[in-house]
Rosetta silent file (secondary structure, phi, psi, omega in degrees, C-alpha in Angstrom):
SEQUENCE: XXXXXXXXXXXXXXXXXXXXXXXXXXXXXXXXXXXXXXXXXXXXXXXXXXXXXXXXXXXXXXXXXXXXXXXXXXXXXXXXXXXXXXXXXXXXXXXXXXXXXXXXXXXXXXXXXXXXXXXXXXXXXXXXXXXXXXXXXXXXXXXXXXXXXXXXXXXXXXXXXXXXXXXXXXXXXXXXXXXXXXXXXXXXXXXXXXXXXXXXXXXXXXXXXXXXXXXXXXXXXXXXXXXXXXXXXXXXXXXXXXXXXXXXXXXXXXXXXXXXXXXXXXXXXXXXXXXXXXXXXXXXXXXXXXXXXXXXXXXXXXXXXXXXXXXXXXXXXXXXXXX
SCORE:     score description
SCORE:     0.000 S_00000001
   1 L     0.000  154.535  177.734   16.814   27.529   64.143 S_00000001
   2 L  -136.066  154.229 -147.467   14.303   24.766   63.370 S_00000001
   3 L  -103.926 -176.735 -155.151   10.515   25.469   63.731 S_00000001
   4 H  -103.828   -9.655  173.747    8.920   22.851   66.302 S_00000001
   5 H   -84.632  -45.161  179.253    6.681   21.313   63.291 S_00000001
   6 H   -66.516  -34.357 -179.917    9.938   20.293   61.181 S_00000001
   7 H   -65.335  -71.830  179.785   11.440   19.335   64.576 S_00000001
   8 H   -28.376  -42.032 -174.167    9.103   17.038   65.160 S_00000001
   9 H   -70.063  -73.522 -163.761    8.949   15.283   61.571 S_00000001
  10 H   -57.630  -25.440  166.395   12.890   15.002   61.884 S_00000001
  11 H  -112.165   27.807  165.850   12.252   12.945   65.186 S_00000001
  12 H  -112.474    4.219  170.500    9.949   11.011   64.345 S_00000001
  13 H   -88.375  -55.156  158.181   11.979   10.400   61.085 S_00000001
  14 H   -23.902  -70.876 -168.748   14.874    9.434   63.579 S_00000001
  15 H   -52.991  -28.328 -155.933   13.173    7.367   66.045 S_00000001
  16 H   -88.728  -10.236 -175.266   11.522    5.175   63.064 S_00000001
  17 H   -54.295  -87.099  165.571   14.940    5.226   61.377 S_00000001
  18 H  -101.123    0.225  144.488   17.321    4.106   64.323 S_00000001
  19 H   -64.591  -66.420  177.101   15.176    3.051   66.672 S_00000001
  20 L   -52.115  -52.212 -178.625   12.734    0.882   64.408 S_00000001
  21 L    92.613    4.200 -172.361   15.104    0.159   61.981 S_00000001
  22 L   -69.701  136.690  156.838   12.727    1.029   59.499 S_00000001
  23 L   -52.806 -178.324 -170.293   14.175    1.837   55.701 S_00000001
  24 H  -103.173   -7.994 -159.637   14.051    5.286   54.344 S_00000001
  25 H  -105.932  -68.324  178.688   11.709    3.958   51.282 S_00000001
  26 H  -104.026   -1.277  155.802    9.435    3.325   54.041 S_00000001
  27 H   -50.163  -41.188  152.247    9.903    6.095   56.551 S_00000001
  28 H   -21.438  -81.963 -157.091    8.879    8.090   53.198 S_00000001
  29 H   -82.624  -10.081  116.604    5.414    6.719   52.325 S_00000001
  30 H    -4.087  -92.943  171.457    4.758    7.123   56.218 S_00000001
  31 L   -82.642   24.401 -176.439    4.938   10.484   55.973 S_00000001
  32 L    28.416   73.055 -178.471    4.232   11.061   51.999 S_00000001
  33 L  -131.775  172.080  151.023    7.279   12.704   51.933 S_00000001
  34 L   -50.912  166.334  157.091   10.990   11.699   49.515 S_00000001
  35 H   -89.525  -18.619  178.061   13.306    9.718   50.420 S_00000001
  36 H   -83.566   -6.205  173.451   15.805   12.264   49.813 S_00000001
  37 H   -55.425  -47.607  147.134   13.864   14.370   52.261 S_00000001
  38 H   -28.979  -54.300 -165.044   14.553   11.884   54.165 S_00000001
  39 H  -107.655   -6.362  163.173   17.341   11.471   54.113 S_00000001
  40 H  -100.835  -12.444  159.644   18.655   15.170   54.253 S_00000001
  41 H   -75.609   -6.208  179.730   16.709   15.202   57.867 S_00000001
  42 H   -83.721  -44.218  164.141   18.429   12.704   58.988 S_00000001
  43 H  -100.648   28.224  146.507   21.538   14.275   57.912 S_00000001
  44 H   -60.646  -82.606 -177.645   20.167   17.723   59.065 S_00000001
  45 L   -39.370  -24.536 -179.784   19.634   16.044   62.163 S_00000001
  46 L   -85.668  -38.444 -175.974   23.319   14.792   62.566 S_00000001
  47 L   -94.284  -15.056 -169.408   24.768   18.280   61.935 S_00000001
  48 L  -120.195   24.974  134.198   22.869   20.161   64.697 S_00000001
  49 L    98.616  -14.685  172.331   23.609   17.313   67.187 S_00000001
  50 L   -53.887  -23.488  177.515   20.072   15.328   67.670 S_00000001
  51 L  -110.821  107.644  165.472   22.503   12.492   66.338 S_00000001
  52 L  -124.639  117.393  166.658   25.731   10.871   67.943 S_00000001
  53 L  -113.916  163.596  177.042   26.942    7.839   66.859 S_00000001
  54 L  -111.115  169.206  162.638   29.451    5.666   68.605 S_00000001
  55 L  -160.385  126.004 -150.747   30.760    2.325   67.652 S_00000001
  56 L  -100.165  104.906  172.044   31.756    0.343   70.740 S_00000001
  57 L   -58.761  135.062 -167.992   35.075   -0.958   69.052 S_00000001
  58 L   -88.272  158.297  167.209   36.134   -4.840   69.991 S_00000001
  59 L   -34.720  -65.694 -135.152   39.746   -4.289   72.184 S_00000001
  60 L  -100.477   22.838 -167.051   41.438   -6.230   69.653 S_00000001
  61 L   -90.294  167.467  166.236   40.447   -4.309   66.114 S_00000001
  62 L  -127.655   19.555 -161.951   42.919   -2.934   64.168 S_00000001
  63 H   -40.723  -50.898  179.602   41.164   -0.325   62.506 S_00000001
  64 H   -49.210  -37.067  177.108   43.593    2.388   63.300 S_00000001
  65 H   -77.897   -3.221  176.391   46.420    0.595   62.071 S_00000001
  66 H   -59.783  -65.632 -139.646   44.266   -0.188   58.472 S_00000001
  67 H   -69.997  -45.958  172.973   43.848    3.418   58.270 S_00000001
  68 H   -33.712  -42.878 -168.618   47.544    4.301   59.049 S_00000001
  69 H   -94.629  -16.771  175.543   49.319    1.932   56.064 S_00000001
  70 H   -68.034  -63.514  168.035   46.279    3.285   53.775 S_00000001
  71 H   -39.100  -25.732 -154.133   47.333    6.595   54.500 S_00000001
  72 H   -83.041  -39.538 -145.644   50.974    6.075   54.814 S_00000001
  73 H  -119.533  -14.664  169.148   51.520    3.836   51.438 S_00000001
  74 L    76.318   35.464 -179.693   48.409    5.255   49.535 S_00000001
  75 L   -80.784  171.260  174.639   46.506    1.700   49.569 S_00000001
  76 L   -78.711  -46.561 -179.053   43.324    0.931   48.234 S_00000001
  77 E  -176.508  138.565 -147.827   43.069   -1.182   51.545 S_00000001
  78 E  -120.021  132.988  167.576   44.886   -2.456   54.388 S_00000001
  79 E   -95.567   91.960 -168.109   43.791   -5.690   55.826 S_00000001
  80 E  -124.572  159.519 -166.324   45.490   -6.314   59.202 S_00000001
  81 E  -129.251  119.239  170.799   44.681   -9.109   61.629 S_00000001
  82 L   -19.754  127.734  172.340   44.841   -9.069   65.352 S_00000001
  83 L  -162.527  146.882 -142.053   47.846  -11.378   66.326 S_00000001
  84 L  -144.558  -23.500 -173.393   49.858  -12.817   69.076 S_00000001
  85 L  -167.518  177.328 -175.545   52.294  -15.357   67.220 S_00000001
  86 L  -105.421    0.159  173.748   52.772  -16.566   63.620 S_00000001
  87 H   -96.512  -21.521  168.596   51.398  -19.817   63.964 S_00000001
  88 H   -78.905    3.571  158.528   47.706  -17.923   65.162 S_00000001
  89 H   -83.471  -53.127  178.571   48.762  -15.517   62.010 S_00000001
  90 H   -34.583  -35.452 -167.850   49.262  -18.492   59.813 S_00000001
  91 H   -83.469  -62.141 -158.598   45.604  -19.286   60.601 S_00000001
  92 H   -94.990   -5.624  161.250   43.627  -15.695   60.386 S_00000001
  93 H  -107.809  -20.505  126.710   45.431  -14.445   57.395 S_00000001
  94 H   -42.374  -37.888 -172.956   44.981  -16.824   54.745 S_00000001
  95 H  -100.724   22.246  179.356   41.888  -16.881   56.138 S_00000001
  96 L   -86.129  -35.535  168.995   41.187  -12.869   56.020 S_00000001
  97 H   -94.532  -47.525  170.043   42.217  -12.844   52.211 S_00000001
  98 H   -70.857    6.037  154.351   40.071  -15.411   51.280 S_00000001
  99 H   -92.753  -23.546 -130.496   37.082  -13.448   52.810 S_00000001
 100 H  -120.774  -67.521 -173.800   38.814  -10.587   51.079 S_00000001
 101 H   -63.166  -40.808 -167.991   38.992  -12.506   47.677 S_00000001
 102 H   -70.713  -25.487 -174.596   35.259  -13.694   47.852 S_00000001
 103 H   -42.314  -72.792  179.365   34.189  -10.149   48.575 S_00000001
 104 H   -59.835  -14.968 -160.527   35.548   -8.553   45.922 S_00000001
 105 L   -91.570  110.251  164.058   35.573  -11.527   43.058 S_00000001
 106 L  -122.143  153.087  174.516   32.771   -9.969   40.494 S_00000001
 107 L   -44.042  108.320 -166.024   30.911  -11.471   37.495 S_00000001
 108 L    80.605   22.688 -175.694   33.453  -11.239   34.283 S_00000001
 109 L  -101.618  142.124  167.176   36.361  -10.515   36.385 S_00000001
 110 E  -108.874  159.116 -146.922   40.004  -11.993   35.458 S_00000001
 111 E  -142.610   87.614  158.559   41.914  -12.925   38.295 S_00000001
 112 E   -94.068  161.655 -172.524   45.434  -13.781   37.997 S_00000001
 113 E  -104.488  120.783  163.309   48.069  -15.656   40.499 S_00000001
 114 L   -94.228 -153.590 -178.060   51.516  -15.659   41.274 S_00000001
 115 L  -120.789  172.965 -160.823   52.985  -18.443   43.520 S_00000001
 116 L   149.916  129.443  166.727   53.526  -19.087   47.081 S_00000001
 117 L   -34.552  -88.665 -179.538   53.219  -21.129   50.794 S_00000001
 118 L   -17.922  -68.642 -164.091   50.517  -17.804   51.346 S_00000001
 119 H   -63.984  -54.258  175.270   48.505  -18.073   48.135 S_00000001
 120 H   -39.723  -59.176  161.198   48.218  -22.033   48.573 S_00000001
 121 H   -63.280  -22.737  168.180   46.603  -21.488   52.272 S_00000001
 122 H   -59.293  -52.854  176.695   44.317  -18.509   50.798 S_00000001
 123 H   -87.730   -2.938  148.983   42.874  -20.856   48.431 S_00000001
 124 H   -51.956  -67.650  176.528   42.792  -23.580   51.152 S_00000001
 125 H   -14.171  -68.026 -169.460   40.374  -21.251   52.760 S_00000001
 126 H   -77.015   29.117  168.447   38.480  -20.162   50.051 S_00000001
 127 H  -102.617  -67.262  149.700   37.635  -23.860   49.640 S_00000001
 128 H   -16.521  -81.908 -167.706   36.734  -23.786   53.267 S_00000001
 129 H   -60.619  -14.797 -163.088   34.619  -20.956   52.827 S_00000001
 130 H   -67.665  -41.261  169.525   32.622  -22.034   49.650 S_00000001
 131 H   -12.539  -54.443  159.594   29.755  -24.081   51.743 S_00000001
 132 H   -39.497  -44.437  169.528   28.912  -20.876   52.776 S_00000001
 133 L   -57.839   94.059 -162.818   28.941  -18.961   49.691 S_00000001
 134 L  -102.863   70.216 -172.715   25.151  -18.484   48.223 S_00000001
 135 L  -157.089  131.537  152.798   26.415  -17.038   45.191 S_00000001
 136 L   -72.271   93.950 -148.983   27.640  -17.700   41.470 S_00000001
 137 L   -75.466   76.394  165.003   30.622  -16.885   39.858 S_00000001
 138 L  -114.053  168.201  169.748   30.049  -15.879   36.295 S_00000001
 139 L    76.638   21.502  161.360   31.944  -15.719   33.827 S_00000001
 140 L   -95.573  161.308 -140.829   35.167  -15.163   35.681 S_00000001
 141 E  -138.473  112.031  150.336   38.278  -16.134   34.179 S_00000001
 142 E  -100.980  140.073  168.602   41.822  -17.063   36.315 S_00000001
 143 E  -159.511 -147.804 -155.020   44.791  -17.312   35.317 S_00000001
 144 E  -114.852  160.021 -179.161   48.617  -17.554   36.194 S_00000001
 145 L   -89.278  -27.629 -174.131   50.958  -14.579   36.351 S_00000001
 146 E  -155.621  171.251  166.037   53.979  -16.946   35.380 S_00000001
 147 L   -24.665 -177.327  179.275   55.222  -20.737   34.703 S_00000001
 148 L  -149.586  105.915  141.392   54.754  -23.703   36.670 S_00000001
 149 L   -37.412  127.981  158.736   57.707  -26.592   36.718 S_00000001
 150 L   -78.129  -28.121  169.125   56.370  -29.978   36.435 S_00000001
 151 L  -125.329  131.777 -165.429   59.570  -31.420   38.194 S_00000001
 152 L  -146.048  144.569 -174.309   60.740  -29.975   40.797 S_00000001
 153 L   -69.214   -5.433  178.787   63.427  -31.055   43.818 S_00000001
 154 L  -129.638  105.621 -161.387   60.692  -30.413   46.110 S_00000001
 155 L   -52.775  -41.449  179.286   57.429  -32.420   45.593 S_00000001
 156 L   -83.386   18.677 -157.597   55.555  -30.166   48.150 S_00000001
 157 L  -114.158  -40.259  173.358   56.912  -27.209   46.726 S_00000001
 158 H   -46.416  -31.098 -166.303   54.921  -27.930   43.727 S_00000001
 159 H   -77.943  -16.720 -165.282   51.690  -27.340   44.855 S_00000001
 160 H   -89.084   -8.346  172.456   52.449  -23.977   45.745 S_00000001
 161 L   -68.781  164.824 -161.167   53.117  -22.861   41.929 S_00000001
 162 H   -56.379  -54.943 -161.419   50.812  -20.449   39.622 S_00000001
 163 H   -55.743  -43.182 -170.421   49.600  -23.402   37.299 S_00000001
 164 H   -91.410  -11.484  170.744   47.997  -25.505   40.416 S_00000001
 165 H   -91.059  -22.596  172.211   46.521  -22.992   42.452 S_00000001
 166 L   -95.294   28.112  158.396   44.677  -21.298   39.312 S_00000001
 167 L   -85.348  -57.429 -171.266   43.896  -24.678   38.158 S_00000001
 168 L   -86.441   35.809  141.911   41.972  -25.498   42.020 S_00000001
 169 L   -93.831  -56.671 -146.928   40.740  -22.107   42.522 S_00000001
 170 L   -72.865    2.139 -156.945   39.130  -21.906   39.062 S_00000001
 171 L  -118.621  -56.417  178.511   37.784  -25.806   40.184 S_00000001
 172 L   -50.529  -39.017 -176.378   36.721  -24.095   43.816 S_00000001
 173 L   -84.713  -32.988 -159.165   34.909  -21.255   41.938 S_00000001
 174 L    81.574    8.473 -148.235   33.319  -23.224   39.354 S_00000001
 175 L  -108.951  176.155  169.642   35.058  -20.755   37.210 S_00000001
 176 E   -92.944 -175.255 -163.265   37.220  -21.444   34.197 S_00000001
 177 E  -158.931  138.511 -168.306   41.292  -21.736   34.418 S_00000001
 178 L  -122.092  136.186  170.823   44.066  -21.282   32.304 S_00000001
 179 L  -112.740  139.638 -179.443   47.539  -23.113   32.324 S_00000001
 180 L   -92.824  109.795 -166.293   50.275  -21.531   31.120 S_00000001
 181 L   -87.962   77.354  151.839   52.330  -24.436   30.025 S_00000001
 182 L  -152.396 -179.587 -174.341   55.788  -23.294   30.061 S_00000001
 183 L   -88.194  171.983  177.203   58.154  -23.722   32.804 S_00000001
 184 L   -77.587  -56.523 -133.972   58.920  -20.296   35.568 S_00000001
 185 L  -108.269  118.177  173.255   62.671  -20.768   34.648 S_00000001
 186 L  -139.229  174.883 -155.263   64.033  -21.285   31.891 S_00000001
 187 L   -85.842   36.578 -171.494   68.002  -21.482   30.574 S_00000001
 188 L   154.814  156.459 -132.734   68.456  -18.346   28.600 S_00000001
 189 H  -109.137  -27.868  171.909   66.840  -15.481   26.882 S_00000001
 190 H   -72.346 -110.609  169.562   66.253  -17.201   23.386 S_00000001
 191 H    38.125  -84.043 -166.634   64.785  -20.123   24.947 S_00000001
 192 H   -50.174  -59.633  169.826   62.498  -17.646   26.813 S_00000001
 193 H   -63.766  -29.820  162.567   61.643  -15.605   23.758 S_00000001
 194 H   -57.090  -43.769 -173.835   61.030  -18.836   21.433 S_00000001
 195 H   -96.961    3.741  147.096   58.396  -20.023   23.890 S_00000001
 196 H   -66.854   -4.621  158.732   56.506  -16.934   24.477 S_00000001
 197 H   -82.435   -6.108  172.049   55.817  -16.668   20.703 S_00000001
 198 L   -59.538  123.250 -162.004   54.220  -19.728   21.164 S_00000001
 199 H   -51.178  -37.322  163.593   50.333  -18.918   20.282 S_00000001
 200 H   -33.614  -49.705 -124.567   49.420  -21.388   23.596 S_00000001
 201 H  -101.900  -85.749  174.569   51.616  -19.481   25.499 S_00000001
 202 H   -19.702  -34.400 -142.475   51.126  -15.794   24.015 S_00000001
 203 H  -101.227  -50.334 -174.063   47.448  -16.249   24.389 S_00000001
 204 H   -45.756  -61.091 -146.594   47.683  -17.233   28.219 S_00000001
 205 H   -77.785  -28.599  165.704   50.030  -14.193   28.495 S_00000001
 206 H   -85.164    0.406  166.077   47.441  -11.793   27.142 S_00000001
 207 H   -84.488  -46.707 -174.079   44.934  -12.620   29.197 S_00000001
 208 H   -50.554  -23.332 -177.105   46.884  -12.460   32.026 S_00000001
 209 L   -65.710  -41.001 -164.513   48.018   -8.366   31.007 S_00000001
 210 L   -52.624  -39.807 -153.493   43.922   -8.246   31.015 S_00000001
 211 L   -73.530  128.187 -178.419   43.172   -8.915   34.717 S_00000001
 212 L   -55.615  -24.685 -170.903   41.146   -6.763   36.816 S_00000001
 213 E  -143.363  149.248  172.369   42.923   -8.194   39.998 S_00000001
 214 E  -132.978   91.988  170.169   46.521   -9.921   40.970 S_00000001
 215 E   -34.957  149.936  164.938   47.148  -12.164   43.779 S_00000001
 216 E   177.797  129.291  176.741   50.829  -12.313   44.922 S_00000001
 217 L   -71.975 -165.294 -172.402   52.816  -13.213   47.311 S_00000001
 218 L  -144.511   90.686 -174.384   55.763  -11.584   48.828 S_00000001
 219 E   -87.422  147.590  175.327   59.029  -13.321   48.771 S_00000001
 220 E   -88.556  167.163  171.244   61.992  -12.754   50.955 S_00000001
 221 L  -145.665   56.424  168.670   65.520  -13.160   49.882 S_00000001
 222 L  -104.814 -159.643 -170.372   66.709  -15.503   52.754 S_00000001
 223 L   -69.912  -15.560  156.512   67.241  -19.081   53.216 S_00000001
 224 L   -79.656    8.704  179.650   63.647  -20.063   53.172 S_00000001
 225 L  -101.320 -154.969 -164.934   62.813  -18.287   50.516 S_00000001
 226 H   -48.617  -77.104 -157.028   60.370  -19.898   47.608 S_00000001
 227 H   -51.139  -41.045  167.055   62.889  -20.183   44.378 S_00000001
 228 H   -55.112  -62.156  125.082   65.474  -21.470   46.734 S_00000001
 229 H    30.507  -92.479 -172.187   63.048  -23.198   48.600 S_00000001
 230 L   -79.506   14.847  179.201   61.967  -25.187   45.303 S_00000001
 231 L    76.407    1.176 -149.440   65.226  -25.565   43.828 S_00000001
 232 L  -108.393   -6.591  168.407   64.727  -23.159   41.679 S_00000001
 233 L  -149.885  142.968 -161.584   67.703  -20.685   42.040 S_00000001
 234 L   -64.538 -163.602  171.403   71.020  -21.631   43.163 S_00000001
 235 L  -106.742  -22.386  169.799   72.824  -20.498   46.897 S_00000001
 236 L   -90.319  -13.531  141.285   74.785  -18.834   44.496 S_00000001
 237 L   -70.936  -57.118  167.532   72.267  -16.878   42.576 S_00000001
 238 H   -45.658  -58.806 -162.601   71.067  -15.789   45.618 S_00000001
 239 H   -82.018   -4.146  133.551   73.893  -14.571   47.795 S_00000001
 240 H   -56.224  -36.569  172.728   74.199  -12.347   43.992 S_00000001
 241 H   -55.050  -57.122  156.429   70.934  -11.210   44.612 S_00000001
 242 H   -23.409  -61.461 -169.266   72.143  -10.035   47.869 S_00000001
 243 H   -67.577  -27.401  169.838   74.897   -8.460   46.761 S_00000001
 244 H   -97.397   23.933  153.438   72.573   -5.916   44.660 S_00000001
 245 L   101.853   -6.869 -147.509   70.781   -4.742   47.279 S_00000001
 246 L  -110.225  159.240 -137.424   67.797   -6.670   46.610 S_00000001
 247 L  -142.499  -46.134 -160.053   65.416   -7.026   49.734 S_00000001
 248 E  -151.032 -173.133 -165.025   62.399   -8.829   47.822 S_00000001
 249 E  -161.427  129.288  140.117   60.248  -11.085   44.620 S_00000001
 250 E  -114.906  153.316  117.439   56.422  -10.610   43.289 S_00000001
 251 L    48.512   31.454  177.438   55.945  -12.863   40.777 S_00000001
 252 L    35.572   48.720  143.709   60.022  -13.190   40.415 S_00000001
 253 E  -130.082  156.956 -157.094   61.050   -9.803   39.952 S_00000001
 254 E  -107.378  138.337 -160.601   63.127   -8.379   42.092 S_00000001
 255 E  -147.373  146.154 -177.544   63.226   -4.836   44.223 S_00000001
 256 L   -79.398 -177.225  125.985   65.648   -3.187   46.639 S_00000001
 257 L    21.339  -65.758 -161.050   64.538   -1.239   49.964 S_00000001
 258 L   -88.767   -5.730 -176.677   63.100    1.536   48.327 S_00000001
 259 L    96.804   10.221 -161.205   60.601   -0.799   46.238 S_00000001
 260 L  -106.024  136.666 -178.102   62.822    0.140   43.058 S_00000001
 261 E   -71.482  135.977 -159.177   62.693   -2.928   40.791 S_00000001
 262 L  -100.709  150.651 -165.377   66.511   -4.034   40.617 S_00000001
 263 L   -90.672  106.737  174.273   67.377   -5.630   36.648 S_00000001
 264 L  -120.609 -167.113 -157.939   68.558   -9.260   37.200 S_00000001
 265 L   -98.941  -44.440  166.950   69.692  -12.050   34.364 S_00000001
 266 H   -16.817  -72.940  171.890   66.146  -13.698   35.967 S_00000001
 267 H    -6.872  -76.006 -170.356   64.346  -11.025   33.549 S_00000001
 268 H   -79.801   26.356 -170.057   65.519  -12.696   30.653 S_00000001
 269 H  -148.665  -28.987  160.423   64.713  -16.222   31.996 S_00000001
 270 L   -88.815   89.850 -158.456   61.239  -16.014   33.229 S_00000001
 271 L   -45.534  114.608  168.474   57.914  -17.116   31.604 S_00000001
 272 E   138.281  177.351 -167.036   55.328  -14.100   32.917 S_00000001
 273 L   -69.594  157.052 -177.131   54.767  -10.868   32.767 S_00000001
 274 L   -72.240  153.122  165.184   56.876   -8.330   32.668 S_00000001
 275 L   -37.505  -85.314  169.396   56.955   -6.005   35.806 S_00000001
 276 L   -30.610  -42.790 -159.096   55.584   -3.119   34.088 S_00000001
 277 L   -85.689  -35.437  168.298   52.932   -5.316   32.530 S_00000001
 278 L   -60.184  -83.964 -162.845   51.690   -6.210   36.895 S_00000001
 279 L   -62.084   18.323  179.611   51.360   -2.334   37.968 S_00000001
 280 L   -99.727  -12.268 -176.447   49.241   -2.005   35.161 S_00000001
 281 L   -43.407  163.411  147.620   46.831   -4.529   37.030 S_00000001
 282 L   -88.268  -37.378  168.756   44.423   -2.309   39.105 S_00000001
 283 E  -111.385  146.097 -177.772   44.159   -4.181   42.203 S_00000001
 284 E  -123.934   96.215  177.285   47.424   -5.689   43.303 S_00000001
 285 E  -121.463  118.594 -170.380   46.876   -7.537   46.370 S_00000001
 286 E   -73.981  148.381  159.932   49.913   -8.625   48.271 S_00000001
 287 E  -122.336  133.300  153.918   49.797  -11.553   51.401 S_00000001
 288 L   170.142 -173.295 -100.843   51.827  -12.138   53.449 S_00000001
 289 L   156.957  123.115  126.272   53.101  -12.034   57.000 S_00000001
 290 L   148.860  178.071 -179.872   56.175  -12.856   59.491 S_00000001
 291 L   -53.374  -54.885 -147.554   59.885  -11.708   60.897 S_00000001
 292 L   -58.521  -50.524  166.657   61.226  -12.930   57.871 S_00000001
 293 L   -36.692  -72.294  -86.590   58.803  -10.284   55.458 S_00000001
 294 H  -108.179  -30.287  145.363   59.105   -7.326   56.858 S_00000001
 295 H   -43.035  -61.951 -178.912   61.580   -5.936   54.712 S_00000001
 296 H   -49.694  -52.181 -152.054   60.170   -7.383   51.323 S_00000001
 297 H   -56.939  -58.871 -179.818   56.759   -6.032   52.525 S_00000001
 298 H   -75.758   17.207  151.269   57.803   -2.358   53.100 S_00000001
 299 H   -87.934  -78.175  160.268   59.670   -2.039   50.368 S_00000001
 300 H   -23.789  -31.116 -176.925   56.808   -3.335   48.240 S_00000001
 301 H   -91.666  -35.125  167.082   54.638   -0.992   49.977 S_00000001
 302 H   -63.344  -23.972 -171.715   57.301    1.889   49.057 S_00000001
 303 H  -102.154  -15.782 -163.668   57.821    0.914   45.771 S_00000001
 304 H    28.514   68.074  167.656   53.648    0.482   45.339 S_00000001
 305 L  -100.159  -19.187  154.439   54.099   -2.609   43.581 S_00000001
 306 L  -115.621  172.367 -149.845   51.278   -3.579   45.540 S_00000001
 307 L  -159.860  -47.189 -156.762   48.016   -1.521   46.410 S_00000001
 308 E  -132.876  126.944  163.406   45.942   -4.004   48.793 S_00000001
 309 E  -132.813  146.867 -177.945   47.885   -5.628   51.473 S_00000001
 310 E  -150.510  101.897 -147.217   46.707   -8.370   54.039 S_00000001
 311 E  -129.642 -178.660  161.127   49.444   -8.941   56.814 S_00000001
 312 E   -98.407 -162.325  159.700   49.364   -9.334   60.675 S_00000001
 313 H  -116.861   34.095  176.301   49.820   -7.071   63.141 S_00000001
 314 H   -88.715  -57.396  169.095   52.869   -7.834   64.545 S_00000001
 315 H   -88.062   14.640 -175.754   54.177   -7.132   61.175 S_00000001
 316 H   -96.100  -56.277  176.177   52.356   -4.210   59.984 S_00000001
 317 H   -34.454  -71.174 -170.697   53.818   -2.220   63.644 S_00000001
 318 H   -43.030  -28.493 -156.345   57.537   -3.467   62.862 S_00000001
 319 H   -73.824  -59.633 -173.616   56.670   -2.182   59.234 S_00000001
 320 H   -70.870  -41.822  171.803   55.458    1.554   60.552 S_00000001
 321 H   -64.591  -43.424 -157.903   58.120    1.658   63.517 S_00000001
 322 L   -84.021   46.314 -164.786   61.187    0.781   61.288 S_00000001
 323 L    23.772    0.000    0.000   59.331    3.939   58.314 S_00000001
């Protein structure tokens, strides 16, 4: 029971609350009372039913399905976007991570990138979006999860590498940017280990181990996907890739079904981090999208090689129907 003098106070702490709109700071000094007083009648008030809230949901949310792939895959947070076709995904999910990215992007934060169509439209976005932005970024630091080719068989293929999108984010941001000047590929495992002892190189690579957050796409490992794509692995490195089982690429390592990273000659050939050296990131946030995905993705999500994902929902449903 509540006496009819406390009842009152709690509903005239209500009405000025959610009616009024009034803060609890000044709902207080109103009634020369705390604010945590406040604020336990209000949630007094809540438990014994003077309070029902509702939230008149748009048709076309996806909230349930967030909270399903959080639960399911044990994310930090599932972004999914209303969708009808992949060219209206192409549109609201680049621009859903770069609303995502600006959120979340704090003062002293390092940021690193891997490569990708998907990262290249995120930071189209966030370019988009800066007008907008009434805020300053300092002292954050980006920088690339792996090589960049400077020649490449595909001119447009270029733009989509580590080195140029954390060069024009950190240019978008105001922020600084690091290039890791070596190539993603390289022929052979000395090769690779002479130029990661390089101090240039080394120095890049220890920042990158540093960073609070990791962009990354999510490559497939069909005929469209990136390294092939770009020239960068053969038809015949691939259809090997195949042949083990392999499903999916962050940041050109490679993972089967279950999300278990599969050992490939690639290891011993790429400039970036080591595998191991990525799940140590703390936020991992994967993009990506389409028919083509939906393997890589759930595997990736099984494997928790990523932690934050921001897909549509055409492909988060295929993702939860197929387990």
């Amino acid at each position: 029971m509540i006496d009819i003098n406390q009842e009152r106070l709690m509903l005239r702490v209500l009405d000025m609350y959610y009616n009024k709109e009034l803060s609890q700071e000044v709902i207080a000094k109103k009634f020369h009372i705390s604010r945590s007083t406040v604020s336990r009648l209000i949630s007094k008030a809540k438990k014994q039913g003077y309070v029902s809230i509702h939230i008149n949901y748009p048709v076309n949310n996806c909230i349930e399905l967030e909270e399903k792939f959080e639960g399911k895959f044990h994310l930090e947070e599932a972004i999914i976007l209303n969708a009808t076709s992949t060219e209206f995904s192409d549109m609201v999910v680049p621009r859903a991570a770069a609303e995502y990215l600006l959120r979340i992007i704090d003062d002293d934060m390092y940021i690193s990138m891997s490569w990708g169509t998907t990262l290249r439209k995120t930071v189209d976005n966030i370019a988009a979006l800066m007008p907008g932005v009434k805020r300053i970024f300092r002292g954050v630091k980006i920088i690339p999860l792996l090589g960049s080719p400077k020649m490449t068989l595909n001119i447009d293929a270029q733009l989509n590498y580590s080195n140029e999108l954390v060069e024009r984010l950190g240019k978008i941001l105001n922020s600084a940017s690091y290039n890791l000047s070596a190539p993603m590929i390289v022929e052979n495992k000395t090769v690779k280990g002479v130029l990661e002892s390089e101090k240039q190189i080394s120095d890049i690579l220890k920042m990158a181990k540093k960073a609070d957050v990791a962009i990354v796409g999510i490559g497939s490992v069909d005929e469209k996907s990136s390294p092939l794509f770009s020239g960068l692995i053969t038809k015949e490195e691939q259809k090997k890739l195949l042949s083990l089982g392999i499903v999916g690429e962050i940041a050109f390592h490679y993972y089967n079904e279950s999300g278990d990273i599969i050992s490939t000659e690639f290891d011993d050939r790429c400039i970036g981090l080591k595998i191991g050296e990525i799940l140590n990131i703390p936020l991992r946030v994967g993009i990506a999208y389409g028919e083509k995905k939906i393997k890589s993705i759930r595997a990736a999500l099984k494997g928790k090689l990523i932690n934050v994902i921001i897909t549509d929902s055409i492909t988060a449903e295929k993702i939860l129907k197929e387990g």
